CSV table of C-alpha atoms in Angstrom, one decimal:
chain,number,residue,atom,x,y,z
T,1,UNK,CA,235.3,157.2,164.7
T,2,UNK,CA,233.4,158.1,167.9
T,3,UNK,CA,235.1,159.3,171.0
T,4,UNK,CA,234.4,156.1,173.0
T,5,UNK,CA,236.2,154.0,170.4
T,6,UNK,CA,239.1,156.4,170.3
T,7,UNK,CA,239.5,156.2,174.1
T,8,UNK,CA,239.4,152.4,173.9
T,9,UNK,CA,242.2,152.3,171.3
T,10,UNK,CA,244.3,154.8,173.3
T,11,UNK,CA,243.8,152.8,176.4
T,12,UNK,CA,245.0,149.6,174.8
T,13,UNK,CA,248.0,151.3,173.1
T,14,UNK,CA,249.0,152.8,176.5
T,15,UNK,CA,248.4,149.6,178.4
T,16,UNK,CA,250.5,147.6,175.9
T,17,UNK,CA,253.3,150.1,176.0
T,18,UNK,CA,253.6,150.1,179.8
T,19,UNK,CA,253.1,146.3,180.0
T,20,UNK,CA,256.3,145.9,177.9
T,21,UNK,CA,258.3,148.2,180.1
T,22,UNK,CA,260.5,146.9,183.0
T,23,UNK,CA,260.1,148.2,186.5
T,24,UNK,CA,263.0,147.1,188.8
T,25,UNK,CA,262.1,145.0,191.8
T,26,UNK,CA,264.1,143.2,194.5
T,27,UNK,CA,262.6,139.8,193.6
T,28,UNK,CA,263.9,139.6,190.0
T,29,UNK,CA,267.2,138.6,188.4
T,30,UNK,CA,268.4,140.4,185.3
T,31,UNK,CA,270.7,139.4,182.4
T,32,UNK,CA,271.8,140.9,179.2
T,33,UNK,CA,270.1,144.2,179.4
T,34,UNK,CA,267.0,145.7,181.1
T,35,UNK,CA,264.5,146.3,178.3
T,36,UNK,CA,262.6,149.7,178.3
T,37,UNK,CA,263.4,150.5,181.9
T,38,UNK,CA,260.4,152.5,183.2
T,39,UNK,CA,259.4,153.0,179.5
T,40,UNK,CA,262.4,155.3,179.0
T,41,UNK,CA,265.4,153.4,177.6
T,42,UNK,CA,267.2,150.0,177.6
T,43,UNK,CA,269.9,149.7,180.3
T,44,UNK,CA,273.1,147.7,179.9
T,45,UNK,CA,274.2,145.0,182.3
T,46,UNK,CA,277.5,143.3,182.8
T,47,UNK,CA,277.8,139.6,182.0
T,48,UNK,CA,276.0,137.2,184.3
T,49,UNK,CA,273.0,137.5,186.5
T,50,UNK,CA,272.3,140.6,188.5
T,51,UNK,CA,269.9,141.6,191.4
T,52,UNK,CA,268.9,144.7,193.2
T,53,UNK,CA,271.0,145.7,196.1
T,54,UNK,CA,269.4,149.1,196.7
T,55,UNK,CA,266.4,150.8,195.1
T,56,UNK,CA,264.8,154.2,195.6
T,57,UNK,CA,261.9,155.3,193.5
T,58,UNK,CA,259.2,157.9,193.7
T,59,UNK,CA,256.3,159.2,191.6
T,60,UNK,CA,254.3,158.0,188.6
T,61,UNK,CA,256.0,156.8,185.5
T,62,UNK,CA,252.9,157.6,183.4
T,63,UNK,CA,252.9,161.2,184.5
T,64,UNK,CA,256.6,161.7,183.9
T,65,UNK,CA,257.0,163.0,187.5
T,66,UNK,CA,259.2,160.2,188.8
T,67,UNK,CA,262.7,159.2,189.6
T,68,UNK,CA,264.5,155.9,190.2
T,69,UNK,CA,267.9,155.2,191.6
T,70,UNK,CA,269.1,151.6,191.7
T,71,UNK,CA,272.3,149.7,192.5
T,72,UNK,CA,272.7,146.1,191.3
T,73,UNK,CA,275.2,143.4,192.4
T,74,UNK,CA,275.9,139.9,191.1
T,75,UNK,CA,273.1,137.4,191.9
T,76,UNK,CA,275.6,135.3,194.0
T,77,UNK,CA,276.0,138.2,196.4
T,78,UNK,CA,275.1,137.1,199.9
T,79,UNK,CA,274.1,138.8,203.1
T,80,UNK,CA,277.6,138.6,204.5
T,81,UNK,CA,279.3,139.8,201.3
T,82,UNK,CA,280.8,143.3,201.0
T,83,UNK,CA,279.7,145.3,197.9
T,84,UNK,CA,283.1,147.0,198.0
T,85,UNK,CA,284.7,143.7,196.7
T,86,UNK,CA,282.4,143.1,193.8
T,87,UNK,CA,281.7,144.6,190.4
T,88,UNK,CA,278.7,146.8,190.5
T,89,UNK,CA,276.2,148.8,188.4
T,90,UNK,CA,274.1,151.7,189.4
T,91,UNK,CA,271.4,153.6,187.4
T,92,UNK,CA,269.4,156.7,187.6
T,93,UNK,CA,266.2,157.1,185.5
T,94,UNK,CA,264.7,160.6,185.9
T,95,UNK,CA,261.3,161.4,184.3
T,96,UNK,CA,260.6,164.3,182.1
T,97,UNK,CA,258.6,166.2,184.7
T,98,UNK,CA,260.6,165.4,187.8
T,99,UNK,CA,262.4,168.1,189.8
T,100,UNK,CA,265.3,165.6,190.0
T,101,UNK,CA,265.6,165.9,186.2
T,102,UNK,CA,265.7,169.7,186.3
T,103,UNK,CA,268.4,169.6,189.0
T,104,UNK,CA,270.4,167.0,187.1
T,105,UNK,CA,270.4,169.1,184.0
T,106,UNK,CA,272.0,171.9,186.0
T,107,UNK,CA,275.5,170.3,186.6
T,108,UNK,CA,278.1,167.9,185.2
T,109,UNK,CA,279.0,165.0,187.5
T,110,UNK,CA,282.3,164.6,185.7
T,111,UNK,CA,283.5,167.9,187.2
T,112,UNK,CA,283.2,166.5,190.7
T,113,UNK,CA,286.2,165.5,192.9
T,114,UNK,CA,285.8,161.8,192.5
T,115,UNK,CA,286.9,162.0,188.9
T,116,UNK,CA,289.4,164.9,189.0
T,117,UNK,CA,291.3,163.5,192.0
T,118,UNK,CA,292.2,160.2,190.2
T,119,UNK,CA,295.5,159.8,188.5
T,120,UNK,CA,294.3,158.2,185.3
T,121,UNK,CA,291.0,159.6,183.9
T,122,UNK,CA,289.0,160.4,180.9
T,123,UNK,CA,286.3,163.0,180.6
T,124,UNK,CA,284.1,164.3,177.7
T,125,UNK,CA,281.0,166.5,177.8
T,126,UNK,CA,279.0,166.9,174.6
T,127,UNK,CA,276.7,169.9,175.1
T,128,UNK,CA,273.7,169.8,172.8
T,129,UNK,CA,272.0,172.9,174.3
T,130,UNK,CA,271.0,174.2,177.7
T,131,UNK,CA,270.4,171.2,180.0
T,132,UNK,CA,270.8,168.8,177.0
T,133,UNK,CA,274.1,166.9,177.0
T,134,UNK,CA,275.9,163.6,177.2
T,135,UNK,CA,278.8,163.3,179.6
T,136,UNK,CA,281.2,160.4,180.1
T,137,UNK,CA,284.1,160.1,182.5
T,138,UNK,CA,286.2,157.3,183.9
T,139,UNK,CA,288.7,156.9,186.6
T,140,UNK,CA,291.3,154.2,187.3
T,141,UNK,CA,291.5,153.7,191.0
T,142,UNK,CA,295.0,154.0,192.6
T,143,UNK,CA,293.9,153.3,196.2
T,144,UNK,CA,290.2,152.5,195.4
T,145,UNK,CA,290.2,149.0,193.9
T,146,UNK,CA,287.8,149.8,191.1
T,147,UNK,CA,287.8,151.2,187.6
T,148,UNK,CA,284.8,153.5,187.4
T,149,UNK,CA,282.9,154.3,184.2
T,150,UNK,CA,280.2,157.0,184.4
T,151,UNK,CA,277.8,157.8,181.6
T,152,UNK,CA,274.9,160.3,181.5
T,153,UNK,CA,272.5,161.3,178.8
T,154,UNK,CA,270.2,164.2,179.6
T,155,UNK,CA,267.5,165.6,177.3
T,156,UNK,CA,263.8,165.3,177.9
T,157,UNK,CA,264.7,162.7,180.5
T,158,UNK,CA,268.1,161.8,182.2
T,159,UNK,CA,269.6,158.4,182.2
T,160,UNK,CA,272.7,157.6,184.2
T,161,UNK,CA,274.8,154.4,184.1
T,162,UNK,CA,277.7,153.9,186.4
T,163,UNK,CA,279.8,150.7,186.1
T,164,UNK,CA,282.5,149.7,188.7
T,165,UNK,CA,284.9,147.0,187.7
T,166,UNK,CA,287.2,145.4,190.3
T,167,UNK,CA,290.7,146.3,189.0
T,168,UNK,CA,292.3,143.0,189.9
T,169,UNK,CA,289.9,141.1,187.6
T,170,UNK,CA,290.5,143.0,184.4
T,171,UNK,CA,293.4,143.7,182.0
T,172,UNK,CA,292.8,147.4,182.2
T,173,UNK,CA,295.9,149.6,182.8
T,174,UNK,CA,297.3,153.0,182.1
T,175,UNK,CA,298.3,151.9,178.6
T,176,UNK,CA,294.8,150.9,177.4
T,177,UNK,CA,292.5,152.7,179.9
T,178,UNK,CA,291.3,155.3,177.3
T,179,UNK,CA,290.6,152.5,174.8
T,180,UNK,CA,288.7,150.4,177.4
T,181,UNK,CA,286.7,153.5,178.5
T,182,UNK,CA,285.7,154.3,174.9
T,183,UNK,CA,284.7,150.7,174.3
T,184,UNK,CA,282.5,150.6,177.5
T,185,UNK,CA,280.9,154.0,176.8
T,186,UNK,CA,280.1,153.0,173.2
T,187,UNK,CA,278.4,149.8,174.5
T,188,UNK,CA,276.4,151.8,177.0
T,189,UNK,CA,275.5,154.4,174.4
T,190,UNK,CA,274.3,151.8,171.9
T,191,UNK,CA,272.1,150.1,174.5
T,192,UNK,CA,270.6,153.3,175.9
T,193,UNK,CA,269.9,154.5,172.3
T,194,UNK,CA,268.4,151.2,171.3
T,195,UNK,CA,270.9,150.9,168.4
T,196,UNK,CA,272.9,148.0,167.1
T,197,UNK,CA,276.7,147.7,167.7
T,198,UNK,CA,279.0,146.4,170.3
T,199,UNK,CA,277.2,145.0,173.4
T,200,UNK,CA,278.4,145.1,176.9
T,201,UNK,CA,279.2,141.4,177.3
T,202,UNK,CA,281.6,141.4,174.4
T,203,UNK,CA,283.4,144.5,175.6
T,204,UNK,CA,283.7,143.3,179.2
T,205,UNK,CA,284.9,139.8,178.1
T,206,UNK,CA,287.6,141.5,175.9
T,207,UNK,CA,289.2,142.9,179.1
T,208,UNK,CA,288.4,140.1,181.6
T,209,UNK,CA,291.4,138.3,182.9
């Protein structure tokens, strides 16, 4: 096969791959999960429709030198609504050649004060090598009206998923907090890894009042 034909094939394979990826934007609504976000991983969503509340992105996905930080709110969220009184989701997608990725590999967010200061918490860090780890931690708010569930997987790239659930809307308490955390983290893990298993909607509906 000549070089020109090889380049044509590679071009169409690459174009097809990136065409099937999802880049977040403020004009779209999202349900179920976000497929192949920035060609890195699937990202889980809570039940219902979601839209972008805040989005920061920089760099080229194709080069690997990029980062994306996004916060999503329910699609019904209006200009006069306060995000502090709604469930929320935030993501970080950090490319393989980004300085943000190198920095993120250098620390564990679950060691920070936001988790250690809460009265009811879970925390687990699975170290797979230098800068290669999965960490999960959760905190049940005592004054803060949210239950927070924080998941990070860092390897060649880093993916973060942070879910905030309004405490008053869920049957999550000190007695079942660890079980709920494990259920939520397993659902996030399954989605990010692209594997079958419990999905986020089923887990969230299990604890919804």
